[in-house]
CSV table of C-alpha atoms in Angstrom, one decimal:
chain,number,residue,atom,x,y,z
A,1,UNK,CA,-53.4,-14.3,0.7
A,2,UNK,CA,-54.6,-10.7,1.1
A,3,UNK,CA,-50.8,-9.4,-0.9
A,4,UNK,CA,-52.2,-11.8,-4.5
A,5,UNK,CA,-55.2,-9.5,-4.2
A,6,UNK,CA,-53.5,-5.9,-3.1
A,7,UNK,CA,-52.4,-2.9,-4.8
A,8,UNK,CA,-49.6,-2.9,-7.3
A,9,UNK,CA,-46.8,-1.7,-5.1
A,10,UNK,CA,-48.6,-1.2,-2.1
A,11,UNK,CA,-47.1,-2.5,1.3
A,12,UNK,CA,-49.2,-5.7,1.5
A,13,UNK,CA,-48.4,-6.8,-2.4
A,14,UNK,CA,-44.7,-6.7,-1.8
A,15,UNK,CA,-44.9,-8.5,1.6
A,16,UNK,CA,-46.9,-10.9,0.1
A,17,UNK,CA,-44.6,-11.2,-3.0
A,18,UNK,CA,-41.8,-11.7,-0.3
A,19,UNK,CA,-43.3,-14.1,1.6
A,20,UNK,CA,-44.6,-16.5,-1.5
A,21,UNK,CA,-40.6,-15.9,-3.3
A,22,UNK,CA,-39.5,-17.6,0.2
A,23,UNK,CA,-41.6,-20.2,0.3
A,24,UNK,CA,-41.4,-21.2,-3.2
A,25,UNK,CA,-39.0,-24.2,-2.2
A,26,UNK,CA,-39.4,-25.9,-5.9
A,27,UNK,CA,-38.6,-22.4,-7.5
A,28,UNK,CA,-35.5,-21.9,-5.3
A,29,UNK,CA,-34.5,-25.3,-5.7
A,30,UNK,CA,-34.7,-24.7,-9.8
A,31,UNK,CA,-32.9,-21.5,-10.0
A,32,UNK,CA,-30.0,-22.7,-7.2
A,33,UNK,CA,-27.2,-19.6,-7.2
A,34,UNK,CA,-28.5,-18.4,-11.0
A,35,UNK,CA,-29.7,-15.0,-9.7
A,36,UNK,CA,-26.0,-14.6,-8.4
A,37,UNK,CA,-24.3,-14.8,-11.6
A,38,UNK,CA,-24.5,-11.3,-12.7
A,39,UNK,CA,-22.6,-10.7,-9.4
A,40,UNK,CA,-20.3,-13.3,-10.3
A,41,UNK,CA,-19.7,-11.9,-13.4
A,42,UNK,CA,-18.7,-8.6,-12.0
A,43,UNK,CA,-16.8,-10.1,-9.8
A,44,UNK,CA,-14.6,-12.2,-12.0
A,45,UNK,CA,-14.3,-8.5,-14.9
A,46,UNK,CA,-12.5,-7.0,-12.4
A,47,UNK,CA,-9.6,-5.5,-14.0
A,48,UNK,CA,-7.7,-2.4,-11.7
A,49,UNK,CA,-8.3,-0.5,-8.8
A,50,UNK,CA,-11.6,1.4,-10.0
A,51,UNK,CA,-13.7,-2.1,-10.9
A,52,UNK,CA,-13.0,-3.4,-7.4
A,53,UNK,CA,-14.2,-0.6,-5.9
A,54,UNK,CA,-17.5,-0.3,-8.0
A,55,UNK,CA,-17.8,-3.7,-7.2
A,56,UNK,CA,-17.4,-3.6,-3.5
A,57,UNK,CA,-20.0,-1.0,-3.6
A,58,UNK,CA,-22.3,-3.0,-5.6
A,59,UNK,CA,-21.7,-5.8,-3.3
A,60,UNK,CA,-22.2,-4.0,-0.2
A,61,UNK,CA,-25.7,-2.9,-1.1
A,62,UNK,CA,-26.8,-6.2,-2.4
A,63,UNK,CA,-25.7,-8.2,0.7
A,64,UNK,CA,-26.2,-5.2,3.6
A,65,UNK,CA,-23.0,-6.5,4.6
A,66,UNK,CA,-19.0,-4.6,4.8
A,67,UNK,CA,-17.0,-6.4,2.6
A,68,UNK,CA,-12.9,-5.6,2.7
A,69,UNK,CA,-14.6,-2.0,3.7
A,70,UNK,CA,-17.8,0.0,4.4
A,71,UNK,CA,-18.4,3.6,4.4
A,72,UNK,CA,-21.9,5.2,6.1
A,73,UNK,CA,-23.3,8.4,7.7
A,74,UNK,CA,-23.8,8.6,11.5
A,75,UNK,CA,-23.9,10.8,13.8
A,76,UNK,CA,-20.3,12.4,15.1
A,77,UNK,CA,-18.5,10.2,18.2
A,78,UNK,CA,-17.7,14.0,19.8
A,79,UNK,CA,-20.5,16.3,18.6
A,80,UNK,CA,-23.5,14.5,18.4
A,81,UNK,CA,-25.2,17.7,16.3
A,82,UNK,CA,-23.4,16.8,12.9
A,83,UNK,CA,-23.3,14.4,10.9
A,84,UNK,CA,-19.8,12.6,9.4
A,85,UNK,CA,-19.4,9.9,7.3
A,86,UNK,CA,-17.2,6.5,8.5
A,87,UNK,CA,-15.4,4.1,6.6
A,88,UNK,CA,-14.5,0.8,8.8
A,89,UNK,CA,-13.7,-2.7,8.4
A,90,UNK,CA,-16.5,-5.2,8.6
A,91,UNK,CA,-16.1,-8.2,11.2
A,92,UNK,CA,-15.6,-11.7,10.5
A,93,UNK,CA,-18.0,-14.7,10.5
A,94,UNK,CA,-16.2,-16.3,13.0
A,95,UNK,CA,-15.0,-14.0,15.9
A,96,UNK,CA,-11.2,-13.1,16.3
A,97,UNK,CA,-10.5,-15.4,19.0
A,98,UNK,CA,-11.3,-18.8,16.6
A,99,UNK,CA,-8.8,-17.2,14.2
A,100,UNK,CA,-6.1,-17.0,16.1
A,101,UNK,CA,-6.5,-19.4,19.4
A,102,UNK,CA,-4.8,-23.0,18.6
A,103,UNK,CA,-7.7,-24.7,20.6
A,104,UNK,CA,-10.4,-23.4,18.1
A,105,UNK,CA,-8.2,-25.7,15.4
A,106,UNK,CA,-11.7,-27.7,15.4
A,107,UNK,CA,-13.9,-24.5,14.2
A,108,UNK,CA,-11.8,-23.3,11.4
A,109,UNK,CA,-11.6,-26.8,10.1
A,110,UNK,CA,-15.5,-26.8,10.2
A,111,UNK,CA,-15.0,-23.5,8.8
A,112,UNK,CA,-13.3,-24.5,6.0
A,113,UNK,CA,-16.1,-27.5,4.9
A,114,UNK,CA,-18.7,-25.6,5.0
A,115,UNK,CA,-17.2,-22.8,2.6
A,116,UNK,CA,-16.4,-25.5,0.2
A,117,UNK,CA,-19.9,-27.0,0.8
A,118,UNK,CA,-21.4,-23.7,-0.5
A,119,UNK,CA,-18.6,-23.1,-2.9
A,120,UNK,CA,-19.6,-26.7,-4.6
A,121,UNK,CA,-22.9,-25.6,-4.5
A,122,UNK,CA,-22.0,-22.3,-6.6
A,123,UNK,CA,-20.2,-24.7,-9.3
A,124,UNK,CA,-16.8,-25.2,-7.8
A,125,UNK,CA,-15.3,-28.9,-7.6
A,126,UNK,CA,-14.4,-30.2,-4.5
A,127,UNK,CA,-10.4,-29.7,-5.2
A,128,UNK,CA,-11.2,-25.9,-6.2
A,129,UNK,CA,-13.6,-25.3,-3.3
A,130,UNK,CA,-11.2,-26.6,-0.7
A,131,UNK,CA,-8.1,-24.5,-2.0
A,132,UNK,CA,-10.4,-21.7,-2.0
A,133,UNK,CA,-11.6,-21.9,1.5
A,134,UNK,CA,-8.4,-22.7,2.5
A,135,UNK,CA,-7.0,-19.1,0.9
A,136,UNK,CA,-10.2,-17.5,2.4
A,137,UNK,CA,-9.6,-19.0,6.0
A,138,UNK,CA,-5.7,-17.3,5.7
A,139,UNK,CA,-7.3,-14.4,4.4
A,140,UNK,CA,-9.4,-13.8,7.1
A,141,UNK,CA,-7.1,-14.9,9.8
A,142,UNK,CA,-4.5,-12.4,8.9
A,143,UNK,CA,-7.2,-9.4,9.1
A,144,UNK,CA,-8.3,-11.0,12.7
A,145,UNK,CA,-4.3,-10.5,13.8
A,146,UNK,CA,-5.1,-6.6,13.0
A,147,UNK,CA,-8.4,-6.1,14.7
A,148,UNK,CA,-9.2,-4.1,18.2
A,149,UNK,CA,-9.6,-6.5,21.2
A,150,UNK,CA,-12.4,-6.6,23.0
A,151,UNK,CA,-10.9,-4.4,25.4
A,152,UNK,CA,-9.0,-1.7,22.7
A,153,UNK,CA,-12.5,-1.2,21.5
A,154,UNK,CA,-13.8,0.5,24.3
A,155,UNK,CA,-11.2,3.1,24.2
A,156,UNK,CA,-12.5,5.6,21.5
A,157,UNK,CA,-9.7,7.1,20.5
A,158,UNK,CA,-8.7,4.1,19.2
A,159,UNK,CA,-11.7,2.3,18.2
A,160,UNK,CA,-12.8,5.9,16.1
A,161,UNK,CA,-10.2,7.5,14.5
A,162,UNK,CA,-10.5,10.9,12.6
A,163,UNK,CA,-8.5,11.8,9.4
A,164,UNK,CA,-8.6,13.6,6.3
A,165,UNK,CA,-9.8,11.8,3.4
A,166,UNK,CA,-6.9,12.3,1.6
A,167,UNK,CA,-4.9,10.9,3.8
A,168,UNK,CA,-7.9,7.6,4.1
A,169,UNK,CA,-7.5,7.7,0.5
A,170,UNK,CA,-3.4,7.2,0.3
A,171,UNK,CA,-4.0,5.1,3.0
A,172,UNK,CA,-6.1,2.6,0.7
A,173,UNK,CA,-4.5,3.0,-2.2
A,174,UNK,CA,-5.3,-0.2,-3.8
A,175,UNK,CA,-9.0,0.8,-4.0
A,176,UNK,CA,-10.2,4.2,-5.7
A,177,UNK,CA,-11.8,5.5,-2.9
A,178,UNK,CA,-13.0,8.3,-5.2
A,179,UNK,CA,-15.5,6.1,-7.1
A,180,UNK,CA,-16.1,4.2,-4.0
A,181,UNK,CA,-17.9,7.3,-2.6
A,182,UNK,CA,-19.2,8.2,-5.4
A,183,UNK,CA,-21.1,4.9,-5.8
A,184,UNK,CA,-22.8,6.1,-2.7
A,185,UNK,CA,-23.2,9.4,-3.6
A,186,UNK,CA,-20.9,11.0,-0.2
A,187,UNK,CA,-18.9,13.8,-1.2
A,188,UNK,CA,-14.7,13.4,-0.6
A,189,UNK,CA,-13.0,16.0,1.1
A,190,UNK,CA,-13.4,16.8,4.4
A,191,UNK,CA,-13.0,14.6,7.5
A,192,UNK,CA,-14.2,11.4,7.8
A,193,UNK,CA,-13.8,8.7,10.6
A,194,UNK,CA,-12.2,5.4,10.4
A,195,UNK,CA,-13.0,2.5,12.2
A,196,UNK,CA,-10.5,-0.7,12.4
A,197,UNK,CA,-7.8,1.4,10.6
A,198,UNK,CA,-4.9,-1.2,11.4
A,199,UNK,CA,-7.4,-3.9,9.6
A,200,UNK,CA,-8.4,-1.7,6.8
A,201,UNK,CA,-4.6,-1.2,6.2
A,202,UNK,CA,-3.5,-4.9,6.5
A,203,UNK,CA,-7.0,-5.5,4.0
A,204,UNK,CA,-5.0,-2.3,0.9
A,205,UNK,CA,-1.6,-4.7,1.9
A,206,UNK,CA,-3.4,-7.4,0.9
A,207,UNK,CA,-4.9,-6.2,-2.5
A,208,UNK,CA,-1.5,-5.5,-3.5
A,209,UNK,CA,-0.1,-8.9,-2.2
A,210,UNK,CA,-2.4,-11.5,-3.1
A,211,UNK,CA,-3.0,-12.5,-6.8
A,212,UNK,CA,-6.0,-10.8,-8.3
A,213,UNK,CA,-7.4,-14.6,-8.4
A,214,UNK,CA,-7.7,-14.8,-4.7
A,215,UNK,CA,-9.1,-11.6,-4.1
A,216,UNK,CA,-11.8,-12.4,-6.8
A,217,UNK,CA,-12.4,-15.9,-4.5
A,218,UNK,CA,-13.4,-14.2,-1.6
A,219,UNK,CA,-15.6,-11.6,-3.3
A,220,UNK,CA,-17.5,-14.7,-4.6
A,221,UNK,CA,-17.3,-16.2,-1.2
């Protein structure tokens, strides 16, 4: 009540505004996944190498989430009085073990309804959503084979790797790393450190693979 009355851009307005926009059930109900089309719009223009990687870095700071990859400053692993800029592979929704164990059969085919239920929801039939989720589940599963165990993790060497970014950038090749950074503003050059590198390679393997189509999928996913 107090944020209808506050300041133009003061703290308690835009918590207020937040608050009311999730609450609004009718109004969400109304607009549905509208405010997601420009999104899926960019999504479905992309054309070549630079695109995707614009739009992996749009994506990535509407959602506050890695998708294919992620780049962000931290402290250095070693030297703790620099800072260095890594560049990983995100995790998956369902943990690496319900890819790839036969007894989680039951949670991937859960997995796959509810993609399709929210792929319906975005506008999808129910033959196109269940191919999709289908493609995304194999997607997904082949990037779990490639990720650090539990127990590779805790060894740093192998958990943080350090390279040149020219050699991070031949190593994704299918992304123009160049525009990716500069979407962020981080300067190339230099060192950077890579996290997941064996899944950020299988993910530029991948781009080249797999039609554009079903990269464009699960971006919209």
């Amino acid at each position: 009540r107090a944020g209808a009355t506050a300041a133009r851009g003061s703290p308690a307005q835009q918590v207020g505004d937040f608050y009311r926009s999730g609450m609004d059930e009718k109004r969400l109900t109304e607009l549905g996944v509208t405010p997601l089309q420009p999104d899926f719009d960019r999504i479905a223009a992309i054309d070549g190498r630079k695109s995707l990687a614009d739009t992996l870095a749009r994506l990535a700071v509407a959602t506050n989430d890695t998708i294919v990859l992620g780049a962000a400053v931290g402290t250095d692993t070693v030297d703790r009085k620099r800072y260095t800029i890594y560049v990983g592979d995100g995790d998956l929704p369902l943990g690496v073990d319900n890819y790839l164990k036969p007894e989680m059969q039951k949670i991937r085919d859960g997995y796959v309804r509810q993609v399709a239920a929210y792929l319906v929801i975005a506008g999808s039939t129910p033959e196109d959503a269940k191919a999709a989720a289908e493609r995304i589940l194999a997607i997904e599963t082949r990037i779990a084979g490639k990720k650090l165990t539990p127990v590779e993790k805790r060894d740093l060497a192998k958990r943080y790797q350090k390279m040149r970014y020219d050699d991070l950038r031949s190593m994704l090749g299918n992304v123009d790393l160049d525009a990716y950074f500069a979407d962020f503003g981080l300067p190339t050059g230099g060192e950077v450190i890579v996290m997941e590198a064996a899944a950020l390679r299988e993910r530029n393997t991948m781009l080249a693979e797999l039609p554009l189509a079903d990269t464009k999928i699960y971006l919209r996913w």
